[in-house]
Every structure is written in C-alpha cells, then in structure tokens.
C-alpha cells in the first residue's frame, strides 16, 4: 500500500513497510525510511505506482485552474476531497484528489488552511488585496531586473541620479534601487561606488566624496534657503568707532571674523582694538537662522570648497569687508608700545567699526618678516601702506603675550608644522602653497585671538554668565566645558572661543552671552539649559567629522597634485614607524617592504599606483636623503607633524585662524 502524506510542511509519497498502531513505517520515493502518524496521511492507494503517481499529480496540479477552483468553493470550510469532487466530477480518482490538495495548498492567498485537509476560500476583498500585492511584487521584481541590467550596461536609471550618494552611505536595504544595485554589482563584479562611478552617477571621485559627506551630514542639502533676518533698528544707532580697522586673512577668506585697530596715545602708549563680527546681533535664539547654525555647528572647509554654517545673507551682512562700516563687538586694551605690555583697562563695547582694509597673507608674508616689523628705522612699506606702525605695535605686543603664556606653560611652544594652502582652479589643477606656522602674521593674529578668548571668557565668568570653554588639565586632553578652567596647553586661566562667530556655533553662543552682559540683559542660556548642553556635547563630534572630511579632501588633492606634475620621487621625513610625511605637500605615505629607517630620518621615496578612489598610493624607499646629513627631529616636532600630541593640539588652538588658512580659492 502507498500513502500520500505531509511531513515538515511538504507533501510526500511513500510505500508502507509496516503498520504500528496509529503510525506507519514508510519508505519514500527516494528510499528514505520514516515514521508517519496516521493523522498526517491524506490518501492511501495501491496504484498507480509511486513514480507514476508523483509524475501525474505534478502535471495535473499545474493544469488546475486556481480561479475556477476559487469560484467553485463554498462559503464555508471544506475538505479537499469535496473540492476534488466539485472540480473533477462525482468520483475523482486518487491522482485528481492529490492534485486538488496540492493546488489548494499552493494557492494560500486564495485558500486559507483551516486544519488537516480543510480549507476556506479567502474573502473577496482580502483576495483582491493579496493579488494586488503579488502584482506589485512582480512589477517590482521586473523593475529591479531592468535597473540591474541597465547598470551592468553602465547606464544610469533616472531614480539613481539623486539617490546615488545615499545608496553608498545610508541605503534603505528594502528599496528597489538598493536591491537592483546589489544585483548589478554581483553580475558586474564591481563594488557599489565603482559601479556608480562607471555609470556616471558622479562626474569624478571628488564629486562622489563630497556627495557622500553631504548625504551623511547635510541630508536636507548644503544650500540654505532662508530670507535675510530683519535688521534691528538699534544697529543703525550704534556708535561708530573712531578707528580705521584692518583684517589679516588668507586671500580666499570671505567670512572675515576679526579685525584690528591701533590708535597711538600720548607717550609710549597705544590703544589696540580687536573687532569681532557680530552675527549674534541679528540671530535670536530659536530663530530659523539659529536653528540652521545649531544643526551645522561649524563651517566646513575643503580645498576649493566650503559649506557655510550661516546663510550667505547673514555672512554678507556681518563680514568685516573692506570699505564698510560693520556692527561688531570690540575689545580695547591699552599697551606699552616699547615693551608690548598690556597696561590699560580692558573695555568691551558693541559698536560700528569702519573697515579700512582687508590685508592678505599671500601679499604680506614675504614682505613682513620679523626683522621688518622690529626695524625702528623703517616707517613705510608699500605692501601695507598706512598700517605698518599698527602692525609693529601688534607684533611687539604679540611677542610679549606669547612670552607670558610660555612662562605659564613652563616651556616654549614649537611651530615645526608647516601649514599648506590649497588653491583649486577652474580647470581642475591644484596649487599647494606651504606656510610656516611661525610666520609673524600668524603669531600676531593667534596671540591677539587668544587674548580676546581669554578676556571674554573671564568676563563671562566674572558676571556669572555661562559660557562654553576649552579647558585642558596639565596632563590631560582638551575638552569642552560650561565652566571656566585653565587651558594648560595655551597657558591661560580660561579660554572661551569667541572670535569666529561666523563659522563656529560655540563662538556664536558665547557672543550671544557676551552681548547680553554688555546690554545688561538676562543671559540667553543658563548653565542647565538643555540646548546649550546639547550643543556642547555635539560640537566636538561634528567638528571632528568635518576635520576628517577636510583631511580626506586634502589627501585627494595631494594625489591629484602628484598626478598633474607627473612626478614620482619626493623627499620626506619618517614620523612614525613606516609612516613618512612628504616635504612639499601634506601627504602621509607608508613605506612598503622595508623596516622603518628610524623616527625623524629624512628619506627619499618613490610613489606609484595612485588610486583616487581609495586615496592610496604605493611608496618605496629609495635612499636616505642625498646631499645633506640626516636630520633627526625631536619628539615634539615629530608629534606635531603627526598632529597627535597635546602640544600639537594646543598649537592648533592657538592658531585660531587655522580653518581660514585651510579655505581654498576656487
């Protein structure tokens, strides 16, 4: 005797070897022996034989018209044998009964199983919804297949154009586009980024890198579509400072946050003004402009590109551009012009400041050496015009301020690291120009910015108004805090970023707090304010992510620089293990196949096999640097080159204009 039974959700055929009460010992069509309970058996038959039975029910079940079966089904529950009789006639044979059972079982959206061999026709509305779902899935599968084939042919379907970056960084793995992309990658033998590049989703690796970054950090887009904020009437009534202020920035800087003025007084004294752009006078807490700045937290800089923290209309109104009289928050100090010592009371005011000039590093670095600034006999210099005396006073004071900080630090600061400015031109070529951190103008600006951040941090603390501080214990790392504390790396009692409110949200918040004190108003934020604490917690993470993006883009343009000059041999210095920093450009490469020559050793290397997509380049050691003795840098210099030491971090903080120096000209 043969039986048609169910096991593990599948129908099987077997020959009964032995009957054991309510169970049977059965040998299946494929020779497997199994124990089958009586209630799992649907049909018993002697003929046809198992092979013929299997072949017959498979063929017949495919001929069964599911819709006709559904139309014949009663409203109530029914047994499969009754349905076989209704469909095939009064006395269906065993093959027809089995085919009916298999057809019912294979159409779960038409027939709902209610028990052993029992079914019920699905309600019409539920059936229609299920059929619509099946049709939708069929069409989706066809669409995915069509998209995948197009991608394999290196054609880009329209839906992929806007989603390309998102598919690489934050894909919806249930979406048709993602499934089609994965299918195409498997068939084409390509990774998703390579395949999308080959299909033209991005014009270049550079565009892809930027798009991926924006998809993560600017999901709503990098453009800011906000109307200009209303200008309060009282801004026009602010007093106008009796100064001719000037800024010192890179030639490409458009967000000009700070400017200086120097007014000579009687005797050997002068009044120095440091004037900081004041977007906080326009931006109220909780306003749309404040919210977008809070979301972004900082301007993003990369060679040839930037994504501003504030809308262009706010930057345009607030930037300290040449030829304008602009609202600003100013700090005035009286100084001794010979010693550089600060001798007068510090005064902070909100005012309008006439900006006489925007001086640029690119035009002044060679002309304004330390020797020139310290030459008492030199009274004129065409490159700086009327501002040479003011620059001399600022330089004298900067040296004194630096010396005092170094006394507190217990050691001098070293400026071994060279900064590099990237200039990306319209034709895609790039120039990389080195600038030493110890250039007089860099030190001058940095020292005065440190003074302002120190004084305004102390001013907020004195008035018991919460500020956002950068603090560093003597042996610890720099971190953010809402409480004033010393910054050991800089050698100051407190340090509150306040001098870059156009491009850092921390500075904007501190400026809002400062203005509230100067106006004798309630502070905008309290120490327990959730929004303030959230900004503090988010800033370092976001700032680090932006810095990593800038570094990856700088590495990309370094590799492009190498390719554009068709060069392979370069000089460099070993900074850590097999890691070498090239001398001419800020590119770190790793020696392959050799033991490190030793930390600080000058080497000559050969570069090859540049891969822009992975930002890698092969590097092999040619020799120790020829023609000069090997120069062993000390640990502090090497740490600063790598940028992973507390000292290196402190120097970066001191150079408060560093992001501007990294801003590239397009």
XYZ file of C-alpha atoms in Angstrom:
666
model
C 0.000 0.000 0.000
C 1.162 3.521 -0.829
C 0.326 6.711 1.070
C 0.268 10.438 0.309
C 1.263 12.249 3.485
C 2.570 15.512 4.875
C 5.945 15.884 6.569
C 7.616 19.144 7.620
C 5.087 21.177 5.609
C 5.649 19.256 2.361
C 3.585 16.533 0.665
C 5.371 13.227 0.085
C 4.709 9.764 -1.329
C 5.724 6.565 0.426
C 5.307 2.797 0.482
C 4.067 1.318 3.740
C 6.520 -1.177 5.163
C 4.832 -1.788 8.490
C 1.802 -0.585 10.379
C 2.350 0.123 14.076
C -0.943 1.166 15.695
C -1.564 4.803 14.707
C 1.756 5.060 12.889
C 3.292 3.621 9.761
C 6.856 2.765 8.827
C 7.170 4.247 5.336
C 9.825 4.222 2.619
C 9.643 7.341 0.447
C 10.053 7.560 -3.273
C 13.737 8.354 -2.783
C 14.422 5.445 -0.448
C 14.319 7.288 2.856
C 12.571 5.498 5.704
C 10.478 7.492 8.098
C 7.756 7.104 10.691
C 4.432 8.699 9.702
C 1.469 9.234 12.035
C -1.939 8.246 10.732
C -3.321 11.787 11.012
C -0.607 13.023 8.618
C -1.811 10.712 5.822
C -4.285 12.162 3.315
C -4.613 9.367 0.758
C -3.965 5.610 0.567
C -3.662 3.806 -2.751
C -2.240 0.687 -4.373
C -1.994 2.029 -7.883
C -0.521 3.712 -9.769
C 2.985 3.110 -8.512
C 4.761 5.875 -6.614
C 6.815 7.206 -9.542
C 3.837 7.405 -11.874
C 1.699 8.918 -9.094
C 4.283 11.641 -8.433
C 4.601 12.491 -12.105
C 0.843 12.532 -12.616
C -0.088 14.800 -9.700
C 2.706 17.232 -10.532
C 1.442 17.610 -14.096
C -2.255 17.667 -13.183
C -1.902 20.166 -10.318
C -0.355 22.643 -12.754
C -3.391 22.291 -15.020
C -5.847 23.044 -12.225
C -7.382 26.495 -12.762
C -6.966 28.231 -9.410
C -9.550 30.900 -10.199
C -12.118 28.278 -11.246
C -11.304 26.326 -8.108
C -11.961 29.501 -6.114
C -15.210 30.143 -7.944
C -16.364 26.580 -7.171
C -15.514 26.786 -3.497
C -18.335 27.068 -0.947
C -18.515 29.951 1.502
C -17.809 27.702 4.483
C -14.878 25.452 5.248
C -14.483 22.419 3.001
C -12.371 19.294 2.702
C -10.074 18.843 -0.267
C -11.844 15.654 -1.344
C -15.131 17.550 -1.620
C -13.444 20.192 -3.753
C -11.936 17.481 -5.968
C -15.406 16.046 -6.475
C -16.786 19.511 -7.309
C -13.984 20.267 -9.730
C -13.358 16.883 -11.436
C -16.715 15.197 -11.136
C -18.587 12.811 -8.883
C -15.869 10.208 -8.361
C -12.377 11.784 -8.663
C -9.524 9.293 -8.678
C -6.658 9.373 -6.237
C -4.448 11.376 -8.602
C -7.158 14.016 -9.045
C -7.695 14.229 -5.285
C -3.969 14.630 -4.651
C -3.695 17.235 -7.439
C -6.585 19.167 -5.873
C -4.912 19.061 -2.459
C -1.630 20.260 -3.946
C -3.380 23.042 -5.891
C -5.209 24.249 -2.769
C -2.010 24.143 -0.746
C -0.117 26.041 -3.448
C -2.620 28.933 -3.511
C -2.517 30.319 0.047
C -3.857 33.725 -0.963
C -6.968 32.074 -2.476
C -7.477 29.392 0.162
C -6.758 29.621 3.875
C -5.839 26.342 5.545
C -8.105 25.518 8.469
C -6.859 22.086 9.530
C -5.856 18.709 8.167
C -7.080 18.736 4.565
C -9.529 21.547 5.402
C -9.615 24.912 3.608
C -11.721 28.027 3.284
C -11.892 30.412 0.359
C -10.441 33.826 1.166
C -12.946 36.714 1.310
C -13.091 38.578 -1.994
C -11.692 41.852 -0.638
C -8.767 40.120 1.056
C -8.087 38.136 -2.106
C -8.050 41.248 -4.255
C -5.652 42.993 -1.882
C -3.377 39.959 -1.875
C -3.446 39.677 -5.662
C -2.634 43.388 -5.921
C 0.308 42.840 -3.593
C 1.562 39.963 -5.710
C 1.255 42.031 -8.852
C 3.139 44.847 -7.180
C 5.942 42.486 -6.192
C 6.057 41.090 -9.718
C 6.354 44.551 -11.207
C 8.995 45.495 -8.637
C 10.993 42.399 -9.484
C 10.775 43.257 -13.179
C 11.826 46.832 -12.413
C 14.767 45.687 -10.300
C 15.858 43.359 -13.063
C 15.615 46.129 -15.665
C 17.584 48.544 -13.475
C 20.218 45.929 -12.705
C 20.677 45.166 -16.401
C 20.976 48.884 -17.175
C 23.652 49.302 -14.506
C 25.557 46.312 -15.849
C 25.484 48.032 -19.259
C 26.870 51.111 -17.450
C 23.657 53.066 -17.936
C 22.244 55.065 -15.032
C 18.469 54.815 -14.482
C 16.911 58.144 -13.513
C 15.972 57.168 -9.913
C 19.650 56.546 -9.150
C 20.784 60.039 -10.063
C 19.536 61.714 -6.880
C 19.955 58.695 -4.625
C 23.468 57.651 -5.630
C 25.247 59.101 -2.591
C 22.566 57.870 -0.200
C 22.853 54.349 -1.622
C 26.540 54.405 -0.662
C 26.251 55.741 2.886
C 22.699 55.283 4.213
C 20.888 52.850 1.950
C 17.371 51.605 2.541
C 18.155 47.927 2.064
C 14.498 47.180 1.343
C 14.325 49.664 -1.521
C 14.170 48.551 -5.140
C 17.146 50.742 -6.001
C 19.387 49.139 -3.394
C 18.389 45.602 -4.382
C 18.943 46.397 -8.060
C 22.349 47.922 -7.278
C 23.453 44.878 -5.279
C 22.260 42.565 -8.052
C 24.149 44.607 -10.643
C 27.315 44.663 -8.506
C 27.228 40.864 -8.268
C 26.821 40.480 -12.023
C 29.365 43.163 -12.931
C 31.934 42.173 -10.309
C 32.200 45.744 -9.039
C 31.795 47.446 -5.690
C 28.839 49.870 -5.460
C 30.975 53.027 -5.541
C 32.993 51.866 -8.533
C 29.892 50.777 -10.453
C 28.084 54.062 -9.809
C 31.161 55.990 -10.917
C 31.368 53.948 -14.103
C 27.667 54.603 -14.732
C 28.147 58.363 -14.429
C 26.326 58.908 -11.143
C 29.249 61.154 -10.204
C 31.435 63.151 -12.556
C 34.555 62.363 -10.548
C 35.852 60.788 -7.365
C 35.955 64.297 -5.911
C 32.239 64.812 -6.554
C 31.458 61.402 -5.081
C 33.422 62.143 -1.892
C 31.611 65.429 -1.408
C 28.217 63.880 -2.154
C 28.784 61.067 0.336
C 29.816 63.530 3.037
C 26.797 65.747 2.351
C 24.434 62.761 2.406
C 25.551 61.948 5.963
C 25.927 65.415 7.471
C 23.601 67.541 5.320
C 20.693 65.233 4.385
C 18.493 68.235 3.559
C 21.113 69.701 1.235
C 24.038 72.069 1.641
C 22.236 75.186 0.429
C 20.406 77.359 2.964
C 17.147 78.768 1.651
C 16.283 81.363 4.265
C 15.405 85.029 3.817
C 17.734 87.559 5.375
C 16.875 88.218 9.013
C 15.359 91.569 9.869
C 17.978 94.141 10.858
C 17.096 95.651 14.249
C 16.703 99.422 14.152
C 19.104 99.851 17.064
C 22.025 98.615 14.962
C 21.912 101.785 12.913
C 22.058 103.768 16.154
C 25.225 102.086 17.436
C 28.155 104.455 17.918
C 30.759 104.473 15.156
C 34.296 103.764 16.383
C 36.901 106.428 15.631
C 39.317 103.927 14.098
C 40.500 102.624 10.742
C 40.378 98.905 11.233
C 42.031 96.240 9.084
C 41.856 92.453 8.919
C 44.586 89.891 8.196
C 43.424 86.756 6.363
C 44.187 84.408 3.524
C 43.335 85.775 0.080
C 40.434 83.349 -0.291
C 38.729 84.130 3.038
C 35.229 85.551 2.730
C 33.971 85.005 6.295
C 36.089 87.730 7.886
C 35.501 87.441 11.629
C 38.167 89.676 13.104
C 39.936 92.969 12.501
C 42.396 95.217 14.364
C 42.843 98.878 15.008
C 45.655 100.770 16.700
C 45.382 104.359 17.922
C 48.631 105.935 19.206
C 48.245 107.785 22.503
C 50.485 110.197 24.382
C 53.829 108.901 25.496
C 54.709 105.366 24.552
C 51.182 104.040 24.692
C 48.614 102.886 22.188
C 45.039 101.673 22.285
C 44.573 98.385 20.460
C 41.124 97.360 19.319
C 40.201 93.810 18.351
C 36.903 93.885 16.467
C 34.842 90.720 16.046
C 31.989 90.377 13.557
C 28.643 90.275 15.363
C 26.090 87.950 13.716
C 24.584 87.453 17.197
C 23.093 90.940 16.840
C 20.955 89.542 14.005
C 20.348 85.989 15.171
C 17.995 85.346 18.062
C 17.890 82.060 19.887
C 15.401 79.673 18.315
C 15.138 81.632 15.069
C 15.441 79.743 11.751
C 18.956 81.115 11.311
C 19.938 79.994 14.799
C 18.498 76.522 14.149
C 20.448 76.022 10.936
C 23.637 77.152 12.671
C 22.865 74.787 15.556
C 22.385 71.911 13.120
C 25.646 72.598 11.291
C 27.744 73.776 14.268
C 30.604 74.896 12.035
C 31.557 75.919 8.531
C 33.054 73.022 6.574
C 36.289 73.761 4.732
C 37.873 71.718 1.993
C 40.191 72.627 -0.894
C 38.194 74.545 -3.478
C 35.013 74.239 -1.465
C 33.223 75.200 1.717
C 29.805 74.717 3.275
C 28.984 77.701 5.451
C 27.419 77.446 8.873
C 25.327 80.572 8.328
C 23.264 81.648 5.307
C 25.109 83.753 2.746
C 22.921 86.786 3.502
C 23.934 86.727 7.183
C 27.614 86.340 6.298
C 27.348 89.156 3.766
C 25.812 91.489 6.355
C 28.241 90.612 9.145
C 31.614 90.021 7.490
C 34.217 92.692 8.142
C 34.709 93.544 4.476
C 36.896 96.383 3.297
C 35.165 99.725 2.715
C 32.210 99.024 5.013
C 31.178 100.130 8.478
C 30.001 96.967 10.173
C 28.447 96.170 13.588
C 30.996 94.436 15.801
C 31.842 93.544 19.367
C 35.181 95.140 20.228
C 37.769 94.639 22.936
C 40.046 97.612 23.637
C 43.287 97.432 25.625
C 45.994 99.992 26.258
C 49.550 98.784 25.641
C 53.128 99.958 26.065
C 54.449 100.300 22.514
C 58.032 99.528 23.562
C 57.550 96.520 25.829
C 54.280 95.255 24.398
C 52.861 95.005 27.899
C 49.126 95.469 28.379
C 48.870 98.425 30.757
C 45.289 99.697 30.439
C 41.853 98.536 31.492
C 40.123 96.135 29.118
C 36.898 97.565 27.664
C 34.311 95.665 25.634
C 31.714 97.532 23.551
C 29.119 96.951 20.856
C 29.670 99.432 18.057
C 30.007 100.002 14.333
C 33.535 99.689 13.019
C 34.857 101.228 9.766
C 36.943 98.600 7.938
C 39.667 100.385 6.006
C 41.409 97.335 4.504
C 41.475 93.572 4.255
C 45.163 92.639 4.288
C 46.063 89.233 2.846
C 48.755 86.775 3.945
C 49.534 85.935 0.350
C 50.691 89.507 -0.311
C 52.384 90.194 3.014
C 54.194 87.083 4.285
C 57.388 87.716 2.352
C 57.357 91.468 2.973
C 56.588 91.340 6.701
C 59.395 89.379 8.302
C 60.191 89.699 11.991
C 63.181 91.832 11.065
C 60.994 94.279 9.158
C 58.470 94.531 11.981
C 61.250 95.163 14.506
C 63.180 97.716 12.378
C 62.602 101.033 14.154
C 64.085 102.983 11.246
C 61.547 101.602 8.772
C 58.500 103.857 8.679
C 56.994 102.983 5.305
C 56.269 99.757 3.459
C 54.192 99.895 0.245
C 52.725 96.428 0.807
C 50.869 97.537 3.951
C 50.531 101.278 3.386
C 49.363 103.223 6.426
C 49.163 100.131 8.644
C 52.886 99.462 9.177
C 53.025 101.350 12.529
C 49.938 99.495 13.736
C 51.393 96.140 12.696
C 54.616 96.929 14.563
C 52.656 97.652 17.739
C 50.594 94.480 17.354
C 53.756 92.430 16.746
C 55.534 93.845 19.790
C 52.516 93.029 21.950
C 52.126 89.571 20.382
C 55.694 88.680 21.370
C 55.040 89.838 24.920
C 51.767 87.928 25.133
C 53.419 84.807 23.793
C 56.319 85.083 26.238
C 53.915 85.390 29.160
C 51.950 82.330 28.047
C 55.123 80.322 27.628
C 56.181 81.327 31.128
C 52.894 79.959 32.474
C 53.166 76.834 30.302
C 56.655 76.195 31.602
C 58.091 75.658 28.128
C 58.147 77.440 24.773
C 55.776 76.495 22.006
C 57.290 74.940 18.921
C 55.925 75.575 15.461
C 57.569 72.806 13.448
C 54.471 72.007 11.435
C 54.007 73.721 8.116
C 50.502 74.664 7.072
C 49.511 74.287 3.443
C 47.019 76.344 1.486
C 45.220 74.607 -1.380
C 44.151 76.581 -4.444
C 41.911 74.635 -6.810
C 41.484 76.304 -10.193
C 38.583 76.164 -12.622
C 40.425 73.751 -14.910
C 40.825 71.222 -12.093
C 44.510 71.897 -11.443
C 45.643 72.491 -7.888
C 48.436 74.520 -6.307
C 49.608 73.685 -2.805
C 51.461 76.505 -1.088
C 53.317 75.927 2.207
C 53.174 78.436 5.071
C 55.143 78.108 8.273
C 53.180 78.445 11.468
C 55.832 80.701 12.911
C 55.262 83.413 10.277
C 54.996 86.747 12.141
C 51.482 87.458 10.903
C 50.286 84.042 12.065
C 51.753 84.541 15.514
C 50.412 88.100 15.662
C 46.831 87.084 14.876
C 46.943 83.976 17.052
C 48.201 85.790 20.144
C 45.603 88.529 19.912
C 42.808 85.999 19.370
C 43.997 84.061 22.424
C 43.918 87.280 24.431
C 40.349 88.031 23.344
C 39.159 84.494 24.072
C 40.866 84.608 27.442
C 39.459 88.022 28.403
C 35.902 87.412 27.240
C 35.887 84.008 28.899
C 36.936 85.685 32.133
C 34.378 88.455 31.589
C 31.522 85.932 31.360
C 32.808 84.050 34.392
C 33.141 87.278 36.384
C 29.497 88.138 35.676
C 28.417 84.562 36.474
C 27.085 84.060 32.962
C 27.520 80.624 31.426
C 29.982 80.303 28.560
C 31.451 77.456 26.541
C 35.117 76.952 27.363
C 38.012 74.936 26.042
C 39.854 73.542 29.037
C 42.936 71.376 29.409
C 44.348 69.957 32.662
C 48.168 69.942 32.940
C 48.465 66.305 31.802
C 45.112 65.889 30.045
C 43.418 66.377 26.723
C 41.496 69.422 25.561
C 37.734 69.223 26.079
C 34.643 71.405 26.119
C 33.105 72.669 29.347
C 30.477 75.143 30.514
C 32.670 76.107 33.467
C 35.768 78.280 33.305
C 39.025 76.424 33.972
C 42.671 76.768 32.888
C 43.923 75.687 29.488
C 47.378 74.316 30.304
C 48.433 73.908 26.688
C 47.907 77.600 25.999
C 48.945 78.850 29.418
C 45.788 80.859 30.109
C 43.405 80.852 33.115
C 40.362 80.306 30.869
C 39.711 80.126 27.144
C 36.291 80.624 25.531
C 36.130 80.507 21.745
C 34.577 83.870 20.830
C 36.440 85.180 17.803
C 34.881 83.175 14.955
C 31.097 83.585 15.306
C 30.566 83.446 11.533
C 31.939 79.931 11.271
C 31.666 78.227 14.690
C 28.477 77.818 16.683
C 30.335 77.786 20.003
C 31.639 81.284 19.247
C 28.157 82.440 18.241
C 26.698 81.192 21.529
C 29.468 82.864 23.538
C 28.857 86.094 21.624
C 25.135 85.935 22.416
C 26.032 85.557 26.096
C 28.576 88.386 25.935
C 26.128 90.765 24.268
C 23.523 90.025 26.941
C 26.022 91.113 29.618
C 27.062 94.246 27.715
C 23.389 95.187 27.328
C 22.578 94.347 30.966
C 20.013 91.803 29.821
C 19.239 88.295 31.029
C 21.622 85.743 29.527
C 20.376 83.825 26.507
C 21.440 80.491 28.062
C 21.709 79.230 31.632
C 24.126 76.624 32.963
C 21.454 73.902 32.915
C 19.957 74.821 29.551
C 19.346 71.633 27.561
C 20.047 73.330 24.208
C 23.388 74.641 25.436
C 24.480 71.291 26.856
C 23.395 69.545 23.671
C 25.480 71.937 21.576
C 28.496 71.311 23.801
C 28.104 67.546 23.525
C 27.602 67.631 19.757
C 30.270 70.124 18.797
C 33.419 68.047 19.219
C 31.932 65.067 17.369
C 30.745 67.212 14.474
C 33.923 69.305 14.364
C 36.000 66.131 14.207
C 33.874 64.707 11.379
C 34.274 67.939 9.410
C 38.030 67.905 10.020
C 38.269 64.303 8.803
C 36.416 65.268 5.638
C 38.790 68.179 5.088
C 41.775 65.874 5.589
C 40.432 63.293 3.130
C 39.796 66.004 0.533
C 43.270 67.419 1.088
C 44.685 63.929 0.566
C 42.677 63.631 -2.657
C 44.083 66.905 -3.960
C 47.602 65.895 -2.912
C 47.264 62.794 -5.075
C 45.908 64.928 -7.909
C 48.864 67.297 -7.464
C 51.254 64.355 -7.871
C 49.490 63.127 -10.997
C 49.285 66.585 -12.567
C 53.039 67.056 -12.158
C 53.819 63.519 -13.307
C 56.372 63.110 -10.536
C 57.385 60.021 -8.616
C 60.344 60.910 -6.407
C 59.956 63.023 -3.280
C 61.785 63.886 -0.085
C 60.142 63.321 3.281
C 60.644 62.567 6.959
C 59.785 59.397 8.879
C 57.314 60.451 11.564
C 56.156 57.124 12.987
C 57.116 53.525 12.226
C 56.979 53.283 8.390
C 54.889 56.473 8.058
C 56.535 59.222 6.003
C 55.365 62.839 5.627
C 56.410 64.412 2.320
C 58.185 67.760 2.496
C 56.458 69.569 -0.370
C 52.840 68.655 0.320
C 50.900 67.490 3.418
C 50.736 63.856 2.300
C 51.457 60.910 4.581
C 52.538 57.684 2.871
C 53.589 54.317 4.233
C 56.791 52.554 3.224
C 56.247 49.066 1.854
C 58.575 46.107 2.204
C 61.199 47.725 4.426
C 61.870 48.201 8.101
C 61.490 51.786 9.292
C 64.744 53.769 8.895
C 64.010 55.385 12.262
C 61.850 58.204 13.525
C 62.929 61.618 12.256
C 65.123 60.320 9.436
C 64.983 62.276 6.186
C 64.339 59.938 3.255
C 63.870 59.896 -0.488
C 60.889 57.844 -1.674
C 59.248 56.824 -4.927
C 55.480 56.949 -5.312
C 53.443 54.916 -7.780
C 49.998 53.410 -8.390
C 47.872 56.325 -7.211
C 44.268 55.322 -6.505
C 41.999 58.334 -6.064
C 39.024 56.228 -5.016
C 40.739 54.606 -2.044
C 43.093 57.575 -1.537
C 46.076 55.239 -1.532
C 49.470 55.356 -3.187
C 52.295 52.832 -3.119
C 55.572 54.032 -1.674
C 59.046 52.515 -1.658
C 62.230 53.750 -0.054
C 64.955 54.830 -2.474
C 67.573 56.116 -0.044
C 68.299 58.399 2.832
C 68.063 61.954 1.658
C 71.074 62.680 -0.520
C 73.347 65.671 -0.301
C 72.579 66.614 3.313
C 73.199 64.904 6.632
C 70.229 63.072 8.123
C 68.308 65.455 10.386
C 66.792 63.846 13.460
C 63.778 65.850 14.620
C 62.958 65.799 18.309
C 59.831 64.049 19.592
C 57.810 67.245 19.988
C 58.426 68.271 16.383
C 57.527 64.803 15.131
C 54.383 64.642 17.261
C 53.311 67.979 15.843
C 53.829 66.715 12.294
C 51.580 63.757 13.049
C 49.213 66.022 14.953
C 48.501 63.584 17.771
C 50.121 65.215 20.777
C 48.686 67.608 23.366
C 51.268 70.174 22.268
C 50.240 69.858 18.641
C 46.611 70.283 19.635
C 47.408 73.359 21.671
C 49.235 74.970 18.801
C 46.228 74.265 16.621
C 44.014 76.031 19.158
C 46.360 78.959 19.317
C 46.208 79.388 15.558
C 42.589 80.437 15.809
C 42.587 81.338 12.119
C 43.675 77.852 11.012
C 40.370 76.976 9.300
C 40.563 80.169 7.288
C 44.063 79.268 6.191
C 42.652 75.960 5.032
C 39.964 77.660 2.964
C 40.913 77.248 -0.675
C 40.413 79.563 -3.602
C 38.171 78.250 -6.320
